[in-house]
Amino acid sequence: MQQKEVLYVALGAVLLTNISILGTLYVTGIVGSDPAAEEAAKLALEIEQQKQAELAYAVPEPASRVNYLHTLAEAMYICEERLTSSNDSLKSYSFNHQTSRYMEESDIYFVFIELETIGTLDSPGKTGDIYCEVESSTKAIIKYQMVMREE
């Protein structure tokens, strides 16, 4: 090899070695890093982690139940109104208090009514059951089903 080529190889090796050393120092943060910026980044990361932890353990605030139905009796009144307005031949009715209930999971009142209709010349009186579901939040009847029994 000529002296010029040896000089280029040596110069390239020294240059490559210096670049790799400086690059390593820069990546590890020893050279070229700003301590104030680094501290601010750590603080921002800690604040974000604290917010995430607070959100993970936060208890949701319960919804206001001001305009909701509060008792089974209120649901029975709603079903009774529907029953009396929709039946012309109603003789008597009674609520089945043992099977009527409130389901907290679905926030729905289930009301069961037994009824008897007046007989006419064309058809005799019948007995039957009414199944009524009332949603607590809207005070509206979700399901209303009348089943007449054959005697």
Coordinates of N, CA and C in Angstrom, one line a residue:
M1 N 0.8 -1.2 0.0 CA 0.0 0.0 0.0 C 0.9 1.2 0.0
Q2 N 0.3 2.2 -0.5 CA 1.0 3.5 -0.5 C 0.8 4.2 0.8
Q3 N 1.6 5.2 1.0 CA 1.5 5.9 2.3 C 0.2 6.7 2.3
K4 N -0.3 7.1 1.2 CA -1.5 7.9 1.1 C -2.7 7.0 1.5
E5 N -2.7 5.8 1.0 CA -3.8 4.9 1.3 C -3.8 4.5 2.8
V6 N -2.6 4.3 3.4 CA -2.5 4.0 4.8 C -3.0 5.1 5.7
L7 N -2.7 6.3 5.2 CA -3.1 7.5 5.9 C -4.6 7.6 5.9
Y8 N -5.2 7.3 4.8 CA -6.7 7.4 4.6 C -7.4 6.3 5.5
V9 N -6.8 5.1 5.6 CA -7.4 4.1 6.4 C -7.3 4.4 7.9
A10 N -6.1 4.9 8.3 CA -5.9 5.3 9.7 C -6.8 6.5 10.1
L11 N -6.9 7.5 9.2 CA -7.8 8.6 9.4 C -9.3 8.2 9.5
G12 N -9.7 7.3 8.7 CA -11.0 6.7 8.7 C -11.3 6.0 9.9
A13 N -10.3 5.2 10.4 CA -10.5 4.4 11.6 C -10.7 5.3 12.8
V14 N -9.8 6.3 12.9 CA -9.9 7.3 14.0 C -11.2 8.0 14.0
L15 N -11.6 8.5 12.8 CA -12.9 9.2 12.7 C -14.1 8.3 13.0
L16 N -14.1 7.1 12.6 CA -15.2 6.2 12.9 C -15.2 5.9 14.4
T17 N -14.1 5.7 15.0 CA -14.0 5.4 16.5 C -14.6 6.6 17.2
N18 N -14.2 7.8 16.9 CA -14.6 9.0 17.6 C -16.2 9.2 17.4
I19 N -16.6 9.0 16.2 CA -18.1 9.1 16.0 C -18.9 8.1 16.8
S20 N -18.4 6.9 16.9 CA -19.1 5.9 17.7 C -19.1 6.2 19.1
I21 N -18.0 6.7 19.6 CA -17.9 7.1 21.1 C -18.8 8.3 21.4
L22 N -18.8 9.3 20.5 CA -19.7 10.5 20.7 C -21.2 10.1 20.6
G23 N -21.5 9.2 19.7 CA -22.8 8.8 19.5 C -23.3 8.0 20.7
T24 N -22.5 7.2 21.3 CA -22.8 6.4 22.5 C -23.1 7.3 23.7
L25 N -22.2 8.3 23.8 CA -22.4 9.3 24.9 C -23.6 10.1 24.7
Y26 N -24.0 10.5 23.5 CA -25.2 11.3 23.3 C -26.4 10.4 23.6
V27 N -26.5 9.2 23.1 CA -27.6 8.3 23.3 C -27.9 8.1 24.8
T28 N -26.8 7.8 25.6 CA -26.9 7.6 27.0 C -27.3 8.8 27.8
G29 N -27.1 10.0 27.2 CA -27.5 11.2 27.9 C -26.4 11.9 28.6
I30 N -25.2 11.4 28.4 CA -24.0 12.1 29.1 C -23.6 13.3 28.4
V31 N -23.6 13.3 27.0 CA -23.3 14.5 26.2 C -24.5 15.0 25.5
G32 N -24.7 16.3 25.5 CA -25.7 16.9 24.7 C -27.1 16.9 25.3
S33 N -27.3 16.5 26.6 CA -28.6 16.5 27.2 C -28.7 17.7 28.1
D34 N -30.0 18.1 28.2 CA -30.3 19.3 29.1 C -30.9 18.7 30.4
P35 N -30.2 18.9 31.5 CA -30.7 18.4 32.8 C -32.1 19.0 33.2
A36 N -32.4 20.2 32.9 CA -33.7 20.8 33.2 C -34.8 20.2 32.4
A37 N -34.5 20.0 31.1 CA -35.5 19.3 30.2 C -35.8 17.9 30.6
E38 N -34.7 17.2 31.0 CA -34.9 15.9 31.5 C -35.7 15.8 32.8
E39 N -35.5 16.7 33.7 CA -36.2 16.7 34.9 C -37.7 17.1 34.7
A40 N -37.9 18.0 33.7 CA -39.3 18.3 33.4 C -40.0 17.1 32.8
A41 N -39.3 16.4 31.9 CA -39.9 15.2 31.3 C -40.3 14.2 32.4
K42 N -39.4 14.0 33.3 CA -39.7 13.0 34.4 C -40.9 13.4 35.3
L43 N -41.0 14.7 35.5 CA -42.1 15.3 36.3 C -43.4 15.1 35.6
A44 N -43.4 15.4 34.3 CA -44.6 15.2 33.4 C -45.0 13.8 33.4
L45 N -44.1 12.9 33.3 CA -44.4 11.4 33.3 C -45.0 11.0 34.7
E46 N -44.5 11.5 35.8 CA -45.0 11.2 37.1 C -46.4 11.7 37.3
I47 N -46.7 12.9 36.8 CA -48.0 13.5 36.9 C -49.0 12.7 36.0
E48 N -48.6 12.3 34.9 CA -49.5 11.5 34.0 C -49.8 10.1 34.7
Q49 N -48.8 9.5 35.3 CA -49.0 8.3 35.9 C -49.9 8.4 37.1
Q50 N -49.8 9.5 37.8 CA -50.7 9.8 39.0 C -52.1 10.0 38.5
K51 N -52.3 10.7 37.4 CA -53.7 10.9 36.9 C -54.3 9.6 36.5
Q52 N -53.5 8.7 35.8 CA -54.0 7.4 35.4 C -54.4 6.6 36.6
A53 N -53.6 6.6 37.7 CA -53.9 5.9 38.9 C -55.2 6.4 39.5
E54 N -55.4 7.7 39.6 CA -56.6 8.3 40.1 C -57.8 7.9 39.3
L55 N -57.7 7.9 38.0 CA -58.8 7.4 37.2 C -59.1 6.0 37.4
A56 N -58.1 5.2 37.6 CA -58.3 3.7 37.8 C -59.1 3.4 39.1
Y57 N -58.8 4.2 40.1 CA -59.4 3.9 41.4 C -60.6 4.9 41.7
A58 N -61.0 5.7 40.8 CA -62.1 6.7 41.0 C -63.4 5.9 41.1
V59 N -64.2 6.3 42.0 CA -65.5 5.8 42.1 C -66.5 6.7 41.4
P60 N -67.3 6.1 40.4 CA -68.2 7.0 39.7 C -69.3 7.6 40.6
E61 N -69.6 8.8 40.3 CA -70.6 9.5 41.1 C -72.0 8.9 40.8
P62 N -72.8 8.5 41.7 CA -74.1 8.0 41.4 C -75.0 9.0 40.7
A63 N -75.8 8.5 39.8 CA -76.7 9.3 39.1 C -77.9 9.8 40.1
S64 N -78.3 11.0 39.8 CA -79.4 11.5 40.6 C -80.7 10.8 40.4
R65 N -81.4 10.4 41.4 CA -82.6 9.7 41.3 C -83.8 10.5 41.7
V66 N -83.8 11.8 41.5 CA -84.8 12.7 41.9 C -86.1 12.4 41.2
N67 N -86.1 12.2 39.9 CA -87.3 12.0 39.1 C -87.6 10.5 38.8
Y68 N -87.0 9.6 39.6 CA -87.2 8.2 39.4 C -88.4 7.7 40.2
L69 N -88.9 6.5 39.9 CA -89.8 5.8 40.8 C -89.1 5.3 42.0
H70 N -89.7 5.5 43.2 CA -89.0 5.1 44.4 C -89.6 3.9 45.1
T71 N -90.8 3.6 44.7 CA -91.5 2.4 45.4 C -92.2 1.6 44.4
L72 N -92.5 0.4 44.8 CA -93.3 -0.5 44.0 C -94.7 0.0 43.8
A73 N -95.2 0.7 44.9 CA -96.6 1.2 44.8 C -96.7 2.2 43.7
E74 N -95.7 3.0 43.4 CA -95.8 4.0 42.3 C -95.9 3.3 41.0
A75 N -95.1 2.2 40.8 CA -95.2 1.4 39.6 C -96.5 0.7 39.5
M76 N -97.1 0.3 40.6 CA -98.5 -0.3 40.5 C -99.5 0.7 40.1
Y77 N -99.4 2.0 40.5 CA -100.3 3.0 40.1 C -100.2 3.2 38.6
I78 N -99.0 3.2 38.1 CA -98.9 3.4 36.6 C -99.5 2.2 35.8
C79 N -99.3 1.0 36.3 CA -99.9 -0.1 35.6 C -101.5 -0.1 35.8
E80 N -101.9 0.3 37.0 CA -103.3 0.4 37.2 C -104.0 1.4 36.3
E81 N -103.4 2.5 36.1 CA -103.9 3.5 35.2 C -104.1 2.9 33.8
R82 N -103.1 2.2 33.3 CA -103.1 1.5 32.0 C -104.2 0.5 31.9
L83 N -104.4 -0.3 33.0 CA -105.4 -1.3 33.1 C -106.8 -0.7 33.0
T84 N -107.1 0.3 33.8 CA -108.4 0.8 33.9 C -108.8 1.6 32.6
S85 N -107.8 2.2 31.9 CA -108.1 2.9 30.7 C -108.3 2.0 29.5
S86 N -107.7 0.8 29.5 CA -107.8 0.0 28.4 C -108.8 -1.1 28.4
N87 N -109.5 -1.3 29.6 CA -110.5 -2.4 29.7 C -111.9 -1.8 30.1
D88 N -112.8 -2.0 29.2 CA -114.2 -1.5 29.4 C -115.0 -2.5 30.2
S89 N -114.7 -3.8 30.1 CA -115.5 -4.8 30.8 C -114.8 -5.3 32.0
L90 N -114.1 -4.5 32.7 CA -113.3 -4.8 33.9 C -114.3 -4.9 35.1
K91 N -114.3 -6.1 35.8 CA -115.1 -6.2 37.0 C -114.3 -6.0 38.2
S92 N -113.2 -6.6 38.3 CA -112.4 -6.4 39.5 C -110.9 -6.8 39.2
Y93 N -110.0 -6.3 40.0 CA -108.6 -6.7 39.8 C -107.9 -6.5 41.2
S94 N -106.8 -7.3 41.3 CA -106.0 -7.2 42.5 C -104.6 -7.4 42.2
F95 N -103.7 -6.7 42.9 CA -102.3 -6.8 42.7 C -101.7 -8.1 43.4
N96 N -100.8 -8.7 42.8 CA -100.2 -9.9 43.4 C -98.9 -9.3 44.1
H97 N -99.0 -9.0 45.4 CA -97.8 -8.4 46.0 C -96.7 -9.3 46.3
Q98 N -97.0 -10.6 46.3 CA -95.9 -11.6 46.6 C -95.0 -11.8 45.4
T99 N -95.5 -11.7 44.2 CA -94.7 -11.9 43.0 C -94.2 -10.6 42.4
S100 N -94.9 -9.5 42.7 CA -94.4 -8.2 42.2 C -93.1 -7.8 42.9
R101 N -92.2 -7.2 42.1 CA -90.9 -7.0 42.7 C -90.1 -5.9 41.9
Y102 N -89.0 -5.5 42.5 CA -88.1 -4.5 41.8 C -86.7 -5.2 41.6
M103 N -86.2 -5.1 40.3 CA -85.0 -5.7 40.0 C -83.9 -4.6 39.9
E104 N -83.0 -4.6 40.8 CA -82.0 -3.5 40.9 C -81.0 -3.6 39.7
E105 N -80.7 -4.8 39.2 CA -79.7 -4.9 38.1 C -80.2 -4.2 36.9
S106 N -81.5 -4.3 36.6 CA -82.1 -3.7 35.4 C -82.8 -2.4 35.7
D107 N -83.0 -2.1 36.9 CA -83.7 -0.9 37.3 C -85.2 -0.9 36.8
I108 N -85.8 -2.0 36.9 CA -87.2 -2.2 36.4 C -88.1 -2.8 37.5
Y109 N -89.3 -2.3 37.6 CA -90.3 -2.8 38.5 C -91.2 -3.8 37.7
F110 N -91.4 -5.0 38.3 CA -92.3 -6.0 37.7 C -93.5 -6.1 38.5
V111 N -94.7 -5.8 37.9 CA -96.0 -5.8 38.6 C -96.9 -6.9 38.0
F112 N -97.5 -7.7 38.9 CA -98.4 -8.7 38.5 C -99.8 -8.4 39.0
I113 N -100.8 -8.5 38.1 CA -102.2 -8.1 38.5 C -103.1 -9.3 38.0
E114 N -104.0 -9.7 38.9 CA -105.0 -10.6 38.6 C -106.3 -9.9 38.3
L115 N -107.0 -10.3 37.3 CA -108.2 -9.5 36.9 C -109.4 -10.4 36.6
E116 N -110.6 -9.9 36.6 CA -111.8 -10.6 36.2 C -112.6 -9.6 35.4
T117 N -113.2 -10.1 34.3 CA -114.0 -9.2 33.5 C -115.5 -9.6 33.6
I118 N -116.3 -8.6 33.2 CA -117.8 -8.8 33.3 C -118.2 -9.6 32.1
G119 N -119.1 -10.6 32.4 CA -119.7 -11.4 31.3 C -120.7 -10.6 30.5
T120 N -120.9 -10.9 29.2 CA -121.9 -10.3 28.4 C -122.8 -11.4 27.8
L121 N -123.8 -11.1 27.0 CA -124.6 -12.1 26.4 C -123.8 -12.9 25.4
D122 N -122.8 -12.3 24.8 CA -122.0 -13.0 23.8 C -120.9 -13.9 24.4
S123 N -120.3 -13.4 25.5 CA -119.2 -14.2 26.1 C -119.3 -14.1 27.6
P124 N -118.9 -15.2 28.3 CA -119.0 -15.2 29.7 C -117.8 -14.4 30.3
G125 N -117.9 -14.1 31.6 CA -116.8 -13.3 32.2 C -115.5 -14.2 32.3
K126 N -114.4 -13.6 32.2 CA -113.1 -14.3 32.2 C -112.2 -13.8 33.3
T127 N -111.3 -14.6 33.7 CA -110.2 -14.2 34.6 C -108.9 -14.3 33.9
G128 N -108.0 -13.5 34.3 CA -106.7 -13.5 33.7 C -105.6 -12.8 34.5
D129 N -104.4 -12.7 33.9 CA -103.3 -12.1 34.6 C -102.7 -11.1 33.7
I130 N -102.1 -10.0 34.3 CA -101.4 -9.0 33.6 C -100.0 -8.9 34.1
Y131 N -99.1 -8.9 33.2 CA -97.7 -8.7 33.5 C -97.3 -7.4 33.0
C132 N -96.8 -6.5 33.9 CA -96.4 -5.2 33.5 C -95.0 -4.8 34.0
E133 N -94.2 -4.3 33.1 CA -92.8 -3.9 33.5 C -92.8 -2.3 33.4
V134 N -92.3 -1.7 34.4 CA -92.2 -0.2 34.5 C -90.7 0.1 34.7
E135 N -90.2 1.0 33.8 CA -88.8 1.4 33.9 C -88.8 2.5 35.0
S136 N -87.8 2.4 35.9 CA -87.8 3.4 37.0 C -87.4 4.8 36.6
S137 N -86.4 4.9 35.6 CA -85.9 6.2 35.3 C -86.9 7.0 34.4
T138 N -87.7 6.4 33.5 CA -88.6 7.1 32.7 C -90.0 7.1 33.1
K139 N -90.3 6.2 34.1 CA -91.7 6.0 34.6 C -92.6 5.6 33.5
A140 N -92.1 4.8 32.5 CA -92.9 4.4 31.4 C -93.0 2.9 31.4
I141 N -94.1 2.4 30.9 CA -94.3 1.0 30.8 C -93.5 0.4 29.6
I142 N -92.7 -0.5 29.9 CA -91.9 -1.2 28.9 C -92.6 -2.3 28.2
K143 N -93.2 -3.1 29.1 CA -93.9 -4.3 28.6 C -95.3 -4.4 29.3
Y144 N -96.3 -4.7 28.6 CA -97.7 -4.9 29.2 C -98.3 -6.0 28.5
Q145 N -98.5 -7.1 29.2 CA -99.1 -8.3 28.6 C -100.3 -8.8 29.4
M146 N -101.4 -9.1 28.7 CA -102.5 -9.6 29.4 C -102.8 -11.0 28.9
V147 N -102.9 -12.0 29.8 CA -103.2 -13.4 29.4 C -104.4 -13.8 30.1
M148 N -105.4 -14.1 29.3 CA -106.7 -14.6 29.9 C -106.7 -16.1 30.0
R149 N -107.3 -16.6 31.2 CA -107.3 -18.0 31.4 C -108.6 -18.6 31.0
E150 N -108.5 -19.8 30.5 CA -109.7 -20.5 30.1 C -110.2 -21.3 31.3
E151 N -111.5 -21.3 31.6 CA -112.0 -22.0 32.7 C -112.9 -23.1 32.3

